[in-house]
CSV table of C-alpha atoms and ligand atoms in Angstrom, one decimal:
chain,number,residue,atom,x,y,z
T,1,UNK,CA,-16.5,-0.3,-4.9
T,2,UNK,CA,-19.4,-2.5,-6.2
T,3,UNK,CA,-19.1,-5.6,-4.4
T,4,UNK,CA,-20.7,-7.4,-7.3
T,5,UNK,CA,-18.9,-10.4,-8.6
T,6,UNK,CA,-16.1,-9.5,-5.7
T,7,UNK,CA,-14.7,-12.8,-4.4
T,8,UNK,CA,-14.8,-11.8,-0.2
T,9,UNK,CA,-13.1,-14.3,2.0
T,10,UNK,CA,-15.4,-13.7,5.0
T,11,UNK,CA,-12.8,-14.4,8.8
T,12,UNK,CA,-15.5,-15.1,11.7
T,13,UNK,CA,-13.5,-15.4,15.2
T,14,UNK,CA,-15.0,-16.2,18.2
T,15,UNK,CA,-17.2,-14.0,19.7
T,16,UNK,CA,-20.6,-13.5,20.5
T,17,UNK,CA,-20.7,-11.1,17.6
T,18,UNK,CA,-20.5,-13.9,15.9
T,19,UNK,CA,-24.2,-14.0,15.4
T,20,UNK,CA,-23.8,-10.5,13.4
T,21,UNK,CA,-21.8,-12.0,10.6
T,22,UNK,CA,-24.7,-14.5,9.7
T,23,UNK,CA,-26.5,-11.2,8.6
T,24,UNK,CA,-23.5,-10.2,6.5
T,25,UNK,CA,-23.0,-13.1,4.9
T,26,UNK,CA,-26.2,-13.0,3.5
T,27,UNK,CA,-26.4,-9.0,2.7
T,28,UNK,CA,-22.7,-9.3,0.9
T,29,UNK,CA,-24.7,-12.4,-1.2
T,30,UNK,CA,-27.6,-10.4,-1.9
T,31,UNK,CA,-25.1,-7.7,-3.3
T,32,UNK,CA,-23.8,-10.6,-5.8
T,33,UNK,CA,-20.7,-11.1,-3.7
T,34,UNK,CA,-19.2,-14.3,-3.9
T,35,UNK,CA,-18.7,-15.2,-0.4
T,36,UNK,CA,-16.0,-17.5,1.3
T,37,UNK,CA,-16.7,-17.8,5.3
T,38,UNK,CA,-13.7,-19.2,7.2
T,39,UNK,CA,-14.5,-19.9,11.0
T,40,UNK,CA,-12.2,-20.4,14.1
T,41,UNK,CA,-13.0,-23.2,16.1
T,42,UNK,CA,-13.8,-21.5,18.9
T,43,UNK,CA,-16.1,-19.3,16.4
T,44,UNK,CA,-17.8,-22.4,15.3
T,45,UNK,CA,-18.9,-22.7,19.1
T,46,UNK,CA,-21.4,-19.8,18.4
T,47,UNK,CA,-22.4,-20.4,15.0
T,48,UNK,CA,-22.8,-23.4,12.9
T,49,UNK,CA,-21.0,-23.7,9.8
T,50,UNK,CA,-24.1,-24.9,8.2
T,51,UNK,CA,-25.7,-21.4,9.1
T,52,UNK,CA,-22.6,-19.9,6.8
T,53,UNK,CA,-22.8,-22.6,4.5
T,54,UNK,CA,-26.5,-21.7,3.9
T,55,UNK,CA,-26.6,-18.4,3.6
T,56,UNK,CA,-23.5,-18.2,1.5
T,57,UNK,CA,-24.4,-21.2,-0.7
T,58,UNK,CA,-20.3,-21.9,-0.6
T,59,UNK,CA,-18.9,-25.0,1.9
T,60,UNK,CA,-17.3,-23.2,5.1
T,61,UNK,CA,-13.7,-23.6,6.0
T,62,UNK,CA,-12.9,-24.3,9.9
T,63,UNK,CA,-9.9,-26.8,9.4
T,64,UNK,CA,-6.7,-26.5,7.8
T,65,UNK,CA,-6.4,-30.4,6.8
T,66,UNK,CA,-9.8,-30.4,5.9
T,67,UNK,CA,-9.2,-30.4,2.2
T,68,UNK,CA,-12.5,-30.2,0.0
T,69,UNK,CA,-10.9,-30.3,-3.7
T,70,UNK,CA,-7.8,-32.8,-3.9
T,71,UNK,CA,-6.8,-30.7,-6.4
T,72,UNK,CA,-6.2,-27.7,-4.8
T,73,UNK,CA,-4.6,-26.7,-1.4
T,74,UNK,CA,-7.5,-25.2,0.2
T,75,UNK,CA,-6.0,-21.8,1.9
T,76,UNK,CA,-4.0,-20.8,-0.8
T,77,UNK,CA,-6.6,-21.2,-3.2
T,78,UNK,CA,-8.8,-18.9,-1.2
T,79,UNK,CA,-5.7,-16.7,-0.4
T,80,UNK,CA,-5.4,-16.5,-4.3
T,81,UNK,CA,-8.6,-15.9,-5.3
T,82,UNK,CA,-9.9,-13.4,-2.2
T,83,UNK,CA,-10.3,-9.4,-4.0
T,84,UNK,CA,-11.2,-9.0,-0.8
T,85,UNK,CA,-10.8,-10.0,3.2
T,86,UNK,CA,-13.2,-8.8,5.7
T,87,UNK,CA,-12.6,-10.1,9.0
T,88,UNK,CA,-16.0,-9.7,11.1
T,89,UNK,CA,-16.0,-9.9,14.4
T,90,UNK,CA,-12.3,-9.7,15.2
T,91,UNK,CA,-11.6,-11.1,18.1
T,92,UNK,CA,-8.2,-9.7,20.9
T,93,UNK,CA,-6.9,-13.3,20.1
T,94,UNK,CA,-7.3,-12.9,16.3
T,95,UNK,CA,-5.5,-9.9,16.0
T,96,UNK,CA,-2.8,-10.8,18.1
T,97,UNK,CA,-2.0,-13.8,15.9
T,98,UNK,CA,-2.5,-12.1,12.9
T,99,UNK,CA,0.3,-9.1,14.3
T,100,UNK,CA,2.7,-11.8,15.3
T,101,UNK,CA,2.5,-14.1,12.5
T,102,UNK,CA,1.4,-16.8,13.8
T,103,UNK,CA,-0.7,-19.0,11.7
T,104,UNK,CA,-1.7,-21.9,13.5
T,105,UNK,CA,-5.8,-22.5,11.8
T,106,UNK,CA,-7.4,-22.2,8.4
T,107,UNK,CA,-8.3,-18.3,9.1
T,108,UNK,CA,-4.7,-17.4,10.2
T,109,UNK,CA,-3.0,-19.7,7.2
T,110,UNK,CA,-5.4,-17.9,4.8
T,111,UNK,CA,-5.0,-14.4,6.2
T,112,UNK,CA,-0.8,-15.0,6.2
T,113,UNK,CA,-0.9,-15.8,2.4
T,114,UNK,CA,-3.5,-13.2,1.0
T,115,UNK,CA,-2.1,-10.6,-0.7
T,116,UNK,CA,-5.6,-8.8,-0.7
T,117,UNK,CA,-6.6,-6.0,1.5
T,118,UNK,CA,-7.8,-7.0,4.6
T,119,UNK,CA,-10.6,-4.9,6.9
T,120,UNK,CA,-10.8,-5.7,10.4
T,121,UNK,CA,-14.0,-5.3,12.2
T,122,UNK,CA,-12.9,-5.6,15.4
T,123,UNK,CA,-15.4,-6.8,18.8
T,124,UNK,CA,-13.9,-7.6,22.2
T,125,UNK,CA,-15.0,-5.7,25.9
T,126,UNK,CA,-13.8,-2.2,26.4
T,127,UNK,CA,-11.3,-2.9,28.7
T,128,UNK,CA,-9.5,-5.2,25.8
T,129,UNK,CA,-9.8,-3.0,23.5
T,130,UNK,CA,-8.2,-0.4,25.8
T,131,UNK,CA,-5.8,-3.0,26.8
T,132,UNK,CA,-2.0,-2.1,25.7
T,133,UNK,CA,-1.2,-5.2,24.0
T,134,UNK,CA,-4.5,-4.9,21.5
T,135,UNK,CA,-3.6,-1.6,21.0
T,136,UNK,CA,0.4,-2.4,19.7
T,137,UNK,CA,-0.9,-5.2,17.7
T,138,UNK,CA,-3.4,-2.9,16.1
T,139,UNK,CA,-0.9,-0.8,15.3
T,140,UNK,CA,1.4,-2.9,14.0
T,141,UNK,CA,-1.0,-4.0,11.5
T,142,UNK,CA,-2.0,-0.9,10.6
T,143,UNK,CA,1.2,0.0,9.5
T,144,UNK,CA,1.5,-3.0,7.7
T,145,UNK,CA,-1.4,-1.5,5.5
T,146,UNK,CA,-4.3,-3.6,7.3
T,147,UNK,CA,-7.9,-1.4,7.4
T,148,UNK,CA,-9.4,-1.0,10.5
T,149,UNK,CA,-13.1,-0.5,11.0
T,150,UNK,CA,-13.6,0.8,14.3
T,151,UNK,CA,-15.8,-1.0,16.6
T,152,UNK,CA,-19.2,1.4,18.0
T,153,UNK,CA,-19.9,2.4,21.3
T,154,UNK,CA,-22.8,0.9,22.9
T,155,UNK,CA,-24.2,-1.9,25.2
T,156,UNK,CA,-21.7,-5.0,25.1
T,157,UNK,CA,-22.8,-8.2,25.8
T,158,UNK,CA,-20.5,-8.3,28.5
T,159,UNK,CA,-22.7,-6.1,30.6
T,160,UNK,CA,-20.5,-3.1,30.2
T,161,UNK,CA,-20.9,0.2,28.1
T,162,UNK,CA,-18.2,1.2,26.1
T,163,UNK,CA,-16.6,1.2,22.4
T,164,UNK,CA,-15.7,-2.2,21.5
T,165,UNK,CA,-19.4,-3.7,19.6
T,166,UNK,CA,-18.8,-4.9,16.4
T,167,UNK,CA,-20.5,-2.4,13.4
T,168,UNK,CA,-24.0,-2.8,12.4
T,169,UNK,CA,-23.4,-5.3,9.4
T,170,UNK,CA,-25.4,-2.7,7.0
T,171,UNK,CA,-22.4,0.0,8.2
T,172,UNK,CA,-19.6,-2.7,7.8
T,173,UNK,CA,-21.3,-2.8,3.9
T,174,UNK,CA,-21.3,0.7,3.4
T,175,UNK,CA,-17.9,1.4,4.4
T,176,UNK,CA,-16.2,-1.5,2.4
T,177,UNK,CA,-18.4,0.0,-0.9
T,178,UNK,CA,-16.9,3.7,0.2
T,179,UNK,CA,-13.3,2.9,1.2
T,180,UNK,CA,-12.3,-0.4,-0.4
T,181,UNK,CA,-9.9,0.7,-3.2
T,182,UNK,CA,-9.7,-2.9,-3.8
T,183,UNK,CA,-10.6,-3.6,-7.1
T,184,UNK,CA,-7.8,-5.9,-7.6
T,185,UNK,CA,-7.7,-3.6,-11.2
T,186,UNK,CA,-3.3,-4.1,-11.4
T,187,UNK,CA,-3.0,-7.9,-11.5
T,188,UNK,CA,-0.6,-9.6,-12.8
T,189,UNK,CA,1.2,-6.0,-13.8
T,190,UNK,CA,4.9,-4.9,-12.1
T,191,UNK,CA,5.2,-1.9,-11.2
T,192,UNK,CA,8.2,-0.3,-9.3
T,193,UNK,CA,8.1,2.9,-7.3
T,194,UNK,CA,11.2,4.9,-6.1
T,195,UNK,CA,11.0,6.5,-2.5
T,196,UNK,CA,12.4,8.6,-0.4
T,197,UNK,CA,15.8,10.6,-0.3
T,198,UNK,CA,19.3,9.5,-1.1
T,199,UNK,CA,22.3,10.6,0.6
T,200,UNK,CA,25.4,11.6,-1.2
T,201,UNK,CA,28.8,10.8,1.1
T,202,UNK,CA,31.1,13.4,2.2
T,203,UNK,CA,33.2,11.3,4.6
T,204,UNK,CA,32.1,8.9,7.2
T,205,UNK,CA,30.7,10.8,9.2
T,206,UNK,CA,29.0,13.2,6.4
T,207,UNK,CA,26.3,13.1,3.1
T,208,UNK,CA,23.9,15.2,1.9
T,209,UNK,CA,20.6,14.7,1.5
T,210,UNK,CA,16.6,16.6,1.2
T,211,UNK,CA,13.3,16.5,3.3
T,212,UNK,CA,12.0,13.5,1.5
T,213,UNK,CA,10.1,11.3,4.3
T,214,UNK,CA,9.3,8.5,1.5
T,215,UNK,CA,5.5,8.6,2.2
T,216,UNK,CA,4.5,9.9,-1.5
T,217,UNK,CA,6.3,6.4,-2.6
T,218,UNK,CA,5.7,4.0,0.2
T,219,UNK,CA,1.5,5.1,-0.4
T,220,UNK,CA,2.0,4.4,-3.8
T,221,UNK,CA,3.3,1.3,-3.4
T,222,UNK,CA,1.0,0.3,-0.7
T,223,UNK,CA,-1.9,1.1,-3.2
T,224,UNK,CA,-0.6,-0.4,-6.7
T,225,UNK,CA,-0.2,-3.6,-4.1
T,226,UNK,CA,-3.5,-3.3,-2.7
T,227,UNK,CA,-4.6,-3.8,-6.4
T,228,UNK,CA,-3.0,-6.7,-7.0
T,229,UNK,CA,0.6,-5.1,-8.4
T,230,UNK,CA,3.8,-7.4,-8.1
T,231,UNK,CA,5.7,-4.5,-6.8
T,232,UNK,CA,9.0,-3.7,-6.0
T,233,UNK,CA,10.2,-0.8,-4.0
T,234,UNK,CA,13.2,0.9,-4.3
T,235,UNK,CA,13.9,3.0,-1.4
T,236,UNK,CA,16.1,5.4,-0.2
T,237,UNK,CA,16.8,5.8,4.0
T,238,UNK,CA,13.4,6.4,5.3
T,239,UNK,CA,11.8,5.2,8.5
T,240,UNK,CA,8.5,4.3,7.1
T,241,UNK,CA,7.4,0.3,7.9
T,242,UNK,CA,7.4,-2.0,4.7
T,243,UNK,CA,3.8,-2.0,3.1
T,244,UNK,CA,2.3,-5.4,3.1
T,245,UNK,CA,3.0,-6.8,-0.4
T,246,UNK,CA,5.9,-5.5,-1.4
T,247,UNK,CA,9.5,-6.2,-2.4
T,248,UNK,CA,12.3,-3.7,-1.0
T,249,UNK,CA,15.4,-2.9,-2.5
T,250,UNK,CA,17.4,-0.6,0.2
T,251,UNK,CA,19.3,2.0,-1.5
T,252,UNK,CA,21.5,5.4,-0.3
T,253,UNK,CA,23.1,7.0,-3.1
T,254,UNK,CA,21.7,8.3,-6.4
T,255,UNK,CA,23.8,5.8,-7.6
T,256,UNK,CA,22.4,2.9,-6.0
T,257,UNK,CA,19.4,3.8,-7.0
T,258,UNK,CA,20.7,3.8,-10.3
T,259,UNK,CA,21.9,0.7,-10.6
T,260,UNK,CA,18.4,-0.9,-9.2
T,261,UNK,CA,16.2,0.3,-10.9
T,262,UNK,CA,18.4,-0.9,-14.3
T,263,UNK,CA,18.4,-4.1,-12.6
T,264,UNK,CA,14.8,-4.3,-12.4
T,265,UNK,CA,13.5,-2.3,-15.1
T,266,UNK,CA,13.2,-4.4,-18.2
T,267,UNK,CA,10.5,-6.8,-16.8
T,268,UNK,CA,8.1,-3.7,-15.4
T,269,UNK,CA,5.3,-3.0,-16.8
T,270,UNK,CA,5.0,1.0,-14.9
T,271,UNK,CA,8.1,2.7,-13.1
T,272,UNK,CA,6.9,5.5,-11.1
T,273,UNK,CA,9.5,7.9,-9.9
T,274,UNK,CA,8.5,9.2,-6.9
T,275,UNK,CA,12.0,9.6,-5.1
T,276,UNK,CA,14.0,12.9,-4.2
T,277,UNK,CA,16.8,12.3,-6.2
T,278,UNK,CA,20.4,13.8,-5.5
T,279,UNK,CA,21.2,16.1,-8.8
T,280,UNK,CA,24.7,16.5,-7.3
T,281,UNK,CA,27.1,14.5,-5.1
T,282,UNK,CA,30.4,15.4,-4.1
T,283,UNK,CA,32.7,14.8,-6.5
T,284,UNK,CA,35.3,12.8,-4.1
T,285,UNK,CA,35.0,11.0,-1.0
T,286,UNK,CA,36.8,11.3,1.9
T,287,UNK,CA,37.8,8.1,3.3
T,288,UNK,CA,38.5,9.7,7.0
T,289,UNK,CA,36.8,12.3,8.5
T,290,UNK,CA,37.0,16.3,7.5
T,291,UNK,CA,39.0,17.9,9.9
T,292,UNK,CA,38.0,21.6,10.6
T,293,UNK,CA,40.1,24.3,9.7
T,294,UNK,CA,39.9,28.2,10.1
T,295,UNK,CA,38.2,29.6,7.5
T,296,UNK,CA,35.3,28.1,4.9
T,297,UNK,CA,35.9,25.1,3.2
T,298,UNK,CA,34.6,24.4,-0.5
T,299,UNK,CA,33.1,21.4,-1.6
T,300,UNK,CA,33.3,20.2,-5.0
T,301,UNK,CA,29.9,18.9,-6.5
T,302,UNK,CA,29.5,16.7,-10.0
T,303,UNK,CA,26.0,16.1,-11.5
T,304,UNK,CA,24.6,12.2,-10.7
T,305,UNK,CA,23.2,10.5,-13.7
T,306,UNK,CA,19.5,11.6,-14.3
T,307,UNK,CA,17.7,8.0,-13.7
T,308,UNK,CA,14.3,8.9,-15.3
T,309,UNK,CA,16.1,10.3,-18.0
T,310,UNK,CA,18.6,7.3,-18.5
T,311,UNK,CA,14.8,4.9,-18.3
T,312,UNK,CA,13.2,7.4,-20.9
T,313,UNK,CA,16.1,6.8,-23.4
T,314,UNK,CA,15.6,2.7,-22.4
T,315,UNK,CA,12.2,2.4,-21.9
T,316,UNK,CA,10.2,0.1,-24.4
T,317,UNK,CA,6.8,-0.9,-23.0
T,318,UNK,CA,7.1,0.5,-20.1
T,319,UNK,CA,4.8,3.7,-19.0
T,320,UNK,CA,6.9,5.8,-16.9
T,321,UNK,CA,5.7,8.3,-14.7
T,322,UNK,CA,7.6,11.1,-13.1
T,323,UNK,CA,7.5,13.6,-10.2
T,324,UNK,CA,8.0,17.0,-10.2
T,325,UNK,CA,8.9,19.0,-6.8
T,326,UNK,CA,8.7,22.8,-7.9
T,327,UNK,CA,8.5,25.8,-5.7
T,328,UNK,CA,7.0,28.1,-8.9
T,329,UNK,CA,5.6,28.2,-12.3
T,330,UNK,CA,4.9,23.8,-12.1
T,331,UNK,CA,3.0,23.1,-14.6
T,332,UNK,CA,4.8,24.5,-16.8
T,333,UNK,CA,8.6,23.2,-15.6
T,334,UNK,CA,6.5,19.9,-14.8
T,335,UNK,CA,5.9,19.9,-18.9
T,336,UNK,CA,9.4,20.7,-19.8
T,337,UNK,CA,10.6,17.2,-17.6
T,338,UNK,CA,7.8,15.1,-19.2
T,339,UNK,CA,9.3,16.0,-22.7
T,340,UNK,CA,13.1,16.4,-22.0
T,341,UNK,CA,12.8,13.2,-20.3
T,342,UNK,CA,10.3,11.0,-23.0
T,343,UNK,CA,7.7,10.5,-19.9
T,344,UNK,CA,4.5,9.0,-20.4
T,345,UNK,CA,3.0,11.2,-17.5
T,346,UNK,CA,4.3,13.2,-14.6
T,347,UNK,CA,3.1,14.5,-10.8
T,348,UNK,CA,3.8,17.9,-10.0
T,349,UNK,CA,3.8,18.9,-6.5
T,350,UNK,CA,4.6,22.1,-5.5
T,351,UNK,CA,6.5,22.3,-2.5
T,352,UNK,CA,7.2,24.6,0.6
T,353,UNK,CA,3.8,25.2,1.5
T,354,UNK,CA,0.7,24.2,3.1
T,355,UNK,CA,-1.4,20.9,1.6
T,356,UNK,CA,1.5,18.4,0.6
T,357,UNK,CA,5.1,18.4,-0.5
T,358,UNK,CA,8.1,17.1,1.9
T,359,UNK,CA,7.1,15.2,4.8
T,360,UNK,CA,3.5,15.9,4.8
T,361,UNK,CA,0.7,12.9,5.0
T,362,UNK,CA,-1.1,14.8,2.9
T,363,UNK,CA,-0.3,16.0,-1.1
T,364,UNK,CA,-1.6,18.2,-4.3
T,365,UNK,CA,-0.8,16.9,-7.4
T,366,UNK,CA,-1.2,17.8,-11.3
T,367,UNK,CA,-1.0,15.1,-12.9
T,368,UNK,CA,0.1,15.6,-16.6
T,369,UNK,CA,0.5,13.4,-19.6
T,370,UNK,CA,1.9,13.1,-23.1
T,371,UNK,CA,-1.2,14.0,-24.7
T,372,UNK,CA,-1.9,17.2,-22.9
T,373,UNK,CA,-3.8,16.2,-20.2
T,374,UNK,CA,-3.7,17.9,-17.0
T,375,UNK,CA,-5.6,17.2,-13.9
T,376,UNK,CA,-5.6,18.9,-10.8
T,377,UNK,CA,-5.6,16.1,-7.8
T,378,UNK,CA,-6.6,18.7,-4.8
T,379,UNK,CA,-4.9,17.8,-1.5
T,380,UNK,CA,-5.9,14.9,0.4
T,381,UNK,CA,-4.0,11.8,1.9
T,382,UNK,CA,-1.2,10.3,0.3
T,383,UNK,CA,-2.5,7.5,0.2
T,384,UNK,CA,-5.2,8.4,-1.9
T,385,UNK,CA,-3.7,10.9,-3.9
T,386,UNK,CA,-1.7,7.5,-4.7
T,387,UNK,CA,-4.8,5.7,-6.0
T,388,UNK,CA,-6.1,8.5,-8.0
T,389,UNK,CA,-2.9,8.8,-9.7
T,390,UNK,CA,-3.2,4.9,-10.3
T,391,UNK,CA,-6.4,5.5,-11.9
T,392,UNK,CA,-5.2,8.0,-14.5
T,393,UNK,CA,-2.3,5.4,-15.5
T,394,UNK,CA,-4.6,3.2,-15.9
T,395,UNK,CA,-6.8,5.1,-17.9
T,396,UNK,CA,-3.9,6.3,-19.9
T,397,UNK,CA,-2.4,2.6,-20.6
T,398,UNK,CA,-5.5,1.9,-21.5
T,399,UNK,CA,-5.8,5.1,-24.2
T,400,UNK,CA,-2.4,4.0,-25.3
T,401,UNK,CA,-3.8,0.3,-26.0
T,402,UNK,CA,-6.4,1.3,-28.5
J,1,PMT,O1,8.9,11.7,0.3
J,1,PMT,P1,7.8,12.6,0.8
J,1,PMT,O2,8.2,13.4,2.0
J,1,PMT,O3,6.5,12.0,0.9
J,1,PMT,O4,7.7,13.8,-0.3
J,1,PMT,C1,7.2,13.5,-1.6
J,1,PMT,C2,8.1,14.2,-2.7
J,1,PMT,C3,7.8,15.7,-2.6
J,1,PMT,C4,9.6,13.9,-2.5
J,1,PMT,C5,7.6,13.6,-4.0
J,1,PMT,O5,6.2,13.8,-4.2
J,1,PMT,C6,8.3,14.2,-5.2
J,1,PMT,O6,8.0,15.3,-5.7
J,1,PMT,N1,9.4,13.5,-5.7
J,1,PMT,C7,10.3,14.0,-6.7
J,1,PMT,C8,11.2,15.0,-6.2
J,1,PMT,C9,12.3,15.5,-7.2
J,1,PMT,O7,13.4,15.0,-7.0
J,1,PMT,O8,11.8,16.2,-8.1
J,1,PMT,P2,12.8,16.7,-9.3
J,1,PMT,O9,12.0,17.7,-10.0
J,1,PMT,O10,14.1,17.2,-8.7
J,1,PMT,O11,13.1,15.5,-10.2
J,1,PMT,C10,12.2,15.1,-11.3
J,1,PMT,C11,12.1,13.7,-11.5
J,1,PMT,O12,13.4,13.2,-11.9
J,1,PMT,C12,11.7,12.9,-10.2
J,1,PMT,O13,10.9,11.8,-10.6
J,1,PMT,C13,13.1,12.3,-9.7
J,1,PMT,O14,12.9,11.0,-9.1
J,1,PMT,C14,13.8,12.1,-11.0
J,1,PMT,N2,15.3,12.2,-10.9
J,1,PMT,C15,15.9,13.4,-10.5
J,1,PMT,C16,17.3,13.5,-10.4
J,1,PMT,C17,18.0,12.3,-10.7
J,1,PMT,N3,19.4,12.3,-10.6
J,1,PMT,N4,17.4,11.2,-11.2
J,1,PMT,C18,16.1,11.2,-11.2
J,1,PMT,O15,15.5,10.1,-11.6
């Protein structure tokens, strides 16, 4: 990402690292960021907020209540306006706050209310950043879609040797201009995503179901979110942790699913249709369990209604994007759904073997659209596979615009 005319809320905490995020400040200025430093109070006891206030040429945040334009509430406006939060150093304290929710300053208020990515540089002595609780809370928030950029090994001003010194601020650069996929490019855009599997009941104790973990969806809902989408979810049973940003709507059957996505459909702007829909359910319920008997037992099965179908019959503005999970011949049975089903573009993914599919963090997509187009995705993490398929929609809506 060019940083460029990037708005970057800059989060100093309180440690001696402190001293490090002066140079950043002024290297993320030099780039032609726009840069935003909010300081903790005990942060403040390292660094002045004139140094910030300097080398940023922006007044420095350290106090909730201190409100600088009447006009505006101070955290929410930076909250608003932030394409990007980089929180350098990150202190044990910080990030246990921040994995709690507990937003008692300006940084935490600011951080709570962002809906831009945030990249943690953490800093803290080895033995805290070994420490068990750290370790939870950094986990917990990368699940919740935070970025982590790992701390070096190296001589800590503590005296001890270990991994736990905040990156080199040149290396904290680099890596946001590598990995931030945060050109906030989907603002003001819906977009809904369908995830996971749905289960079909056989009796209370019985459904059937597929492989589908959800991750193909959740990533892409995590990503359109990360660019500033208003997204909403809807989900089949999966265990994955709700991606920071988004609206859930918990579903089971194909039916529910159904009836959700109708719900939600008319206001979206893209509906991608990543979920592993059922194609049949049984075609009655029991209301107490099967008893077994001697012998097999038949099931009857009746289609569910075809949902991307039913949206390509309904769809207006809306570009609608499909998925495709074929064992042979996808491109060409991937083309057949795009038509039969008046797609604007679909993903095929072959499944059952090594790379992506079911389950896997990683997938290998085609992407193909109305026009023709078809581009080979090779495998990589969902996640990413999830933001280059957001960059062909959006190269597609745009080709549809002119
Ligand atoms: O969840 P993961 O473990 O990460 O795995 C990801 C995935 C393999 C499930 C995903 O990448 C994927 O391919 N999803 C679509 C699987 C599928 O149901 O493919 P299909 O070819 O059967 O259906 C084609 C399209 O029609 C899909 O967009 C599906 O959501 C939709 N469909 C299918 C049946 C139905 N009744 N209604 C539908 O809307």
């Amino acid at each position: 990402m060019n940083l460029a005319g990037k708005t970057i809320c800059l989060g100093v905490s309180g440690g001696i690292a402190a001293y490090k995020a002066c140079a950043l400040t002024s290297k993320l200025t030099q780039k032609g960021a726009d840069v935003h430093v909010i300081m903790t109070k005990h942060a403040a006891e390292f660094v002045s907020p004139l140094t910030f206030q300097a080398l940023s040429r922006n007044p420095v945040y350290t106090d909730t209540f201190d409100e600088k334009h009447p006009e505006k509430i101070a955290h929410i406006d930076l909250a608003d306006k932030a394409d990007l939060f980089l929180l350098a150093p990150t202190t044990a304290n910080l990030i246990g706050k921040l994995a709690n929710g507990i937003a008692d300053d300006m940084l935490t208020t600011t951080l709570l209310a962002t809906e831009a990515p945030v990249y943690i540089a953490p800093a803290m002595n080895v033995h805290m950043y070994a420490h068990p609780a750290v370790i939870r809370n950094m986990q917990q928030l990368d699940d919740w879609g935070y970025h982590f950029i790992e701390p070096e090994a190296g001589y800590l001003a503590c005296g001890y040797v270990g991994k736990g010194r905040l990156e080199e601020p040149e290396s904290i650069i680099r890596i946001l201009e590598q990995r931030a996929e945060s050109v906030r490019d989907l603002t003001g855009q819906h977009v809904l995503v369908t995830a996971g599997p749905t289960q079909e009941t056989v009796d209370p104790v019985r459904f059937f179901t597929n492989h589908s973990s959800g991750k193909m969806g959740y990533a892409l809902a995590e990503a359109a979110a990360d660019r500033g989408a208003d997204v909403t979810l809807v989900s089949g049973p999966t265990q994955l942790p709700l991606p920071r940003g988004v609206k859930r709507i918990d579903v089971k059957s194909a039916e529910d699913m159904l009836q959700a996505v109708l719900t939600a459909f008319d206001h979206q702007d893209i509906v991608i249709k990543a979920a592993a829909v059922a194609d049949y359910r049984p075609a009655q319920t029991f209301d107490s369990k099967l008893k077994k008997k001697d012998g097999g037992l038949t099931i009857e099965l009746e289609r569910t209604t075809d949902i991307l179908q039913t949206l390509g019959q309904r769809k207006q503005h809306q570009f609608l994007v499909g998925f495709a999970a074929e064992t042979n011949d996808a491109v060409a049975y991937g083309r057949g759904k795009l038509e039969r089903k008046r797609l604007d573009a679909i993903c095929v993914n072959t499944v059952g073997q090594a790379g992506g599919g079911f389950q896997s963090d990683n997938n290998e997509v085609i992407y193909l659209n109305k026009e023709g187009k078809e581009k080979h995705l090779p495998s990589a993490a969902k996640k990413q596979i999830a933001n280059q398929i957001l960059d062909e929609i959006i190269l597609d809506m745009e080709a549809d615009r002119k």
